[in-house]
Amino acid sequence: MSAPPTDRTYRNPVLDADWSDPDVIRVGDDFYLTASSFGRVPGLPLLHSRDLVNWTLVGHALHRLEPEDEFAVPRHDRGVWAPSLRHHDGRFWIFWGDPDQGVFQVNAPGIRGPWTRPYLVKAGKGLIDPCPLWDEETGEAYLVHAWAKSRSGVKNRLTGHRMDPRGTGLLDEGEVIVDGDRIPGWFTLEGPKLYRHDGWFWILAPAGGVETGWQGAFRSRDFFGPYEEKVVLEQRDTDVNGPHQGGWVRTPSGEDWFLHFQQRGAYGRVVHLQPMRWSAAGDPSRPGEGGRGGGWPVIGNDGAPVTEHRRPDLPAQPAAAPATDDDFPGGRHGPQWQWTANPPADPPPGPDGGAPHDGWTTRHSGDGLRLTCVRTADAHDLRALPNVLTQRLPGTPCTVEVDLRLDSTEPGARAGLAVLGDAYAWIGIQRGADGTAHLVHRFAEAGAAGERDAAHPRLAPEGGVRLRIEAGAGARCRFSYDTGDGFRPSGRTFAATPWRWVGALLGLTALAPTGRGSAGTAAFTGFRITPA
């Protein structure tokens, strides 16, 4: 095994959780990254770094998904697919494809906003993975995108357009500029990122599927082609399967780096940082790389992913990672949390000046999250609920803890801590028909219409309970609880599973059976994730 990282080296992955389909840019001395968010809200996460190794989450660019009523329920295979992040004319721009609606963009004067509402650049089914390019030399603007066969019947090709420089529309019907069917052995070509370098148009795009594929590079003197192609990063004898799409960025000192993802089952798509350089034109040790002039990108260790490497030549930064822990000050949750669908708009204050709300939470003066016990006919299946507050499952073994108190007398009201995917499991408190509180632990298999007990229910104290999930190697999760006399195990080990396009999620939820009137709330405090 490689030695642990030092102050002079880093170790992959640099983002060890599900930051799917990353794209990255540099503006001055700052690096910014965004990723797919699919049907979760808010969408389009925004991460910041000064050294490409340590990243923090600074917010989201998309506050709600549109049309709002279509995303009022979970739609994990829709919404925000692979985005592209760019900086042009003093503004940040993010383009993405919704496979059922078309190509959208939002823009803002600063990374923290304010971001515009989504603007539909081109309507159409199956238009995915768009990337714009503003050619600073000519003033022309272009856009390239891939295709989702599930919506369009087309895949394995990239289509190019001229774009209005204002980013408000496309100026032609587009034409296929790279046809993967014409390249022997290439399939599922997607995720293009478009650049201008050394007099060439460059498209960096993966093919071969997220678990088994490779990263390709394409170049042409003219945007509409013809393009030459080359495989520039592949698994070889490493344990980095894929490796899949990402983005190229250059540091102020002129170093080149490439960030991409690796599919890791229940952990989702984790992000790796690879060194990158350009081969010399006509290098005799690399036959064919000179092509018609100029070199090709060489990513990783001569085209293979690196596990550990010298850090980028950038000022040293303190260790950092996207936040996970949360004390929920004032009843507000941190930016690491996302709902599984659009929350309701903030209701107006009542005639008594009642506490204001944020979606399904209630703001207050202290710490702790007060989740509304939402009445629903889908109480038997967490996968169908929009009111599950989620964050990413870390990619390394960890212990997750939270304190829960159920402030509801409604029979059937329940709340708890979940591991959510195609299959799920949760542990928490449910109010019985006789008014007593019971500690329950339930699970649902993938494809099952409802959940069943993972352990026998038992009485729970009215004062609440501390819940724990120990997520071990392979995302195998053990549940336990503490009612005041130490932790006790509950049920069998649960193997977490991914969701459609998404890694497993940690979730907090509160719900109640259908009925009239308020069903009360659940109070969560002291959410912590500790490395094992």
XYZ file of N, CA, C and O in Angstrom, residues 40-42 326 328 331-341 343 358-362 368-372 374 382 385-392 402 416-420 499 505-511 522 524 527:
216
model
N -32.866 16.184 -6.267
C -32.787 16.715 -4.901
C -32.778 18.242 -4.912
O -32.343 18.865 -5.874
N -33.232 18.817 -3.789
C -33.410 20.266 -3.686
C -32.822 20.755 -2.362
O -33.110 20.168 -1.312
N -32.010 21.842 -2.373
C -31.587 22.615 -3.537
C -30.607 21.831 -4.404
O -30.000 20.869 -3.952
N -24.030 18.903 12.153
C -24.978 20.012 12.184
C -25.662 20.072 13.549
O -26.209 19.073 14.018
N -27.957 22.519 13.802
C -29.199 23.141 13.346
C -29.498 24.426 14.124
O -30.579 24.581 14.719
N -32.932 26.335 14.190
C -33.829 25.454 13.455
C -33.497 25.316 11.988
O -34.212 24.637 11.247
N -32.404 25.931 11.553
C -32.018 25.872 10.143
C -30.973 24.781 9.939
O -30.075 24.615 10.753
N -31.064 24.105 8.820
C -30.079 23.083 8.485
C -28.991 23.673 7.595
O -29.205 24.669 6.888
N -27.805 23.066 7.618
C -26.681 23.537 6.827
C -26.841 23.207 5.356
O -27.739 22.453 4.949
N -25.945 23.745 4.506
C -26.067 23.545 3.053
C -25.795 22.116 2.611
O -26.040 21.787 1.451
N -25.266 21.254 3.494
C -25.008 19.869 3.112
C -26.285 19.048 2.971
O -26.253 17.937 2.451
N -27.413 19.594 3.413
C -28.673 18.853 3.399
C -29.495 19.212 2.162
O -29.529 20.362 1.737
N -30.196 18.206 1.621
C -31.102 18.404 0.482
C -32.368 17.591 0.715
O -32.328 16.477 1.246
N -33.493 18.150 0.289
C -34.749 17.414 0.292
C -34.805 16.486 -0.914
O -34.122 16.726 -1.918
N -35.633 15.472 -0.847
C -35.762 14.546 -1.968
C -36.739 15.043 -3.033
O -36.952 14.364 -4.038
N -37.306 16.216 -2.848
C -38.144 16.873 -3.859
C -38.342 18.315 -3.413
O -37.856 18.725 -2.352
N -39.606 21.337 -1.573
C -40.413 21.583 -0.377
C -41.497 22.605 -0.687
O -41.415 23.328 -1.685
N -39.338 26.934 7.064
C -38.504 26.708 5.882
C -38.851 25.323 5.382
O -38.374 24.321 5.921
N -39.705 25.269 4.375
C -40.124 23.950 3.889
C -40.873 23.198 4.965
O -41.902 23.652 5.469
N -40.329 22.055 5.371
C -40.967 21.240 6.399
C -40.314 21.433 7.763
O -40.495 20.616 8.665
N -39.532 22.488 7.943
C -38.893 22.755 9.228
C -39.469 24.030 9.836
O -40.007 24.888 9.128
N -39.336 24.143 11.153
C -39.808 25.319 11.879
C -38.623 26.043 12.496
O -37.848 25.437 13.238
N -31.301 22.870 17.104
C -32.097 21.679 16.863
C -33.059 21.851 15.708
O -33.565 22.951 15.445
N -33.288 20.761 15.008
C -34.155 20.758 13.834
C -35.537 20.251 14.229
O -35.663 19.161 14.793
N -36.556 21.032 13.941
C -37.927 20.623 14.192
C -38.584 20.302 12.861
O -38.942 21.202 12.102
N -38.706 19.009 12.589
C -39.330 18.559 11.348
C -40.816 18.322 11.574
O -41.205 17.673 12.554
N -41.640 18.820 10.659
C -43.074 18.566 10.709
C -43.358 17.090 10.416
O -42.786 16.515 9.486
N -45.253 15.096 8.583
C -46.092 15.316 7.400
C -47.069 14.158 7.246
O -46.670 12.983 7.247
N -40.359 5.199 2.507
C -39.615 6.460 2.530
C -39.181 6.902 1.142
O -38.954 8.097 0.911
N -41.334 9.662 -0.487
C -41.611 10.885 0.261
C -40.711 12.039 -0.177
O -39.494 11.869 -0.299
N -41.285 13.239 -0.353
C -40.461 14.407 -0.667
C -39.811 15.015 0.571
O -38.829 15.747 0.452
N -40.356 14.732 1.760
C -39.933 15.415 2.985
C -38.882 14.628 3.763
O -38.885 14.618 4.995
N -37.946 13.992 3.048
C -36.794 13.373 3.693
C -35.609 14.307 3.489
O -35.266 14.652 2.357
N -34.996 14.728 4.594
C -33.853 15.629 4.546
C -32.587 14.779 4.495
O -32.328 14.001 5.420
N -31.817 14.900 3.426
C -30.730 13.956 3.172
C -29.381 14.646 3.035
O -29.289 15.832 2.708
N -28.330 13.871 3.278
C -26.980 14.243 2.868
C -26.247 12.979 2.441
O -26.708 11.855 2.661
N -25.080 13.180 1.812
C -24.351 12.074 1.206
C -23.752 11.136 2.258
O -23.265 11.587 3.289
N -27.445 10.881 16.024
C -28.326 12.024 16.190
C -29.272 11.735 17.347
O -29.619 10.576 17.607
N -37.237 9.353 12.361
C -36.035 8.571 12.550
C -34.894 8.941 11.635
O -34.953 9.918 10.876
N -33.854 8.120 11.734
C -32.603 8.248 10.982
C -32.532 7.100 9.992
O -32.684 5.937 10.378
N -32.274 7.406 8.722
C -32.360 6.399 7.660
C -31.090 6.341 6.827
O -30.341 7.321 6.723
N -30.866 5.170 6.221
C -29.955 4.996 5.098
C -30.836 4.672 3.910
O -31.534 3.648 3.897
N -30.816 5.555 2.910
C -31.835 5.540 1.867
C -31.232 5.249 0.505
O -30.269 5.890 0.094
N -29.174 4.617 -5.149
C -30.453 4.925 -5.750
C -30.207 5.104 -7.244
O -29.084 4.990 -7.711
N -27.990 7.606 0.637
C -28.118 8.865 1.355
C -28.421 8.606 2.825
O -29.120 7.639 3.160
N -27.914 9.468 3.693
C -28.364 9.518 5.074
C -29.569 10.436 5.134
O -29.572 11.499 4.492
N -30.594 10.063 5.890
C -31.802 10.863 5.888
C -32.425 11.026 7.259
O -32.339 10.133 8.111
N -33.054 12.183 7.483
C -33.879 12.452 8.648
C -35.309 12.636 8.163
O -35.544 13.346 7.171
N -36.252 12.008 8.836
C -37.621 12.074 8.357
C -38.603 12.089 9.508
O -38.315 11.566 10.592
N -39.755 12.704 9.279
C -40.860 12.719 10.236
C -42.154 12.664 9.442
O -42.317 13.398 8.455
N -43.061 11.808 9.833
C -44.291 11.622 9.067
C -45.402 11.076 9.956
O -45.173 10.692 11.110
N -41.036 16.467 15.105
C -39.946 15.675 15.667
C -38.743 16.595 15.808
O -38.456 17.392 14.910
N -34.714 16.934 16.154
C -33.408 16.299 15.969
C -32.328 17.257 16.459
O -32.340 18.446 16.109
N -26.458 16.321 15.260
C -26.117 15.366 14.196
C -24.603 15.338 14.028
O -23.970 16.377 13.842
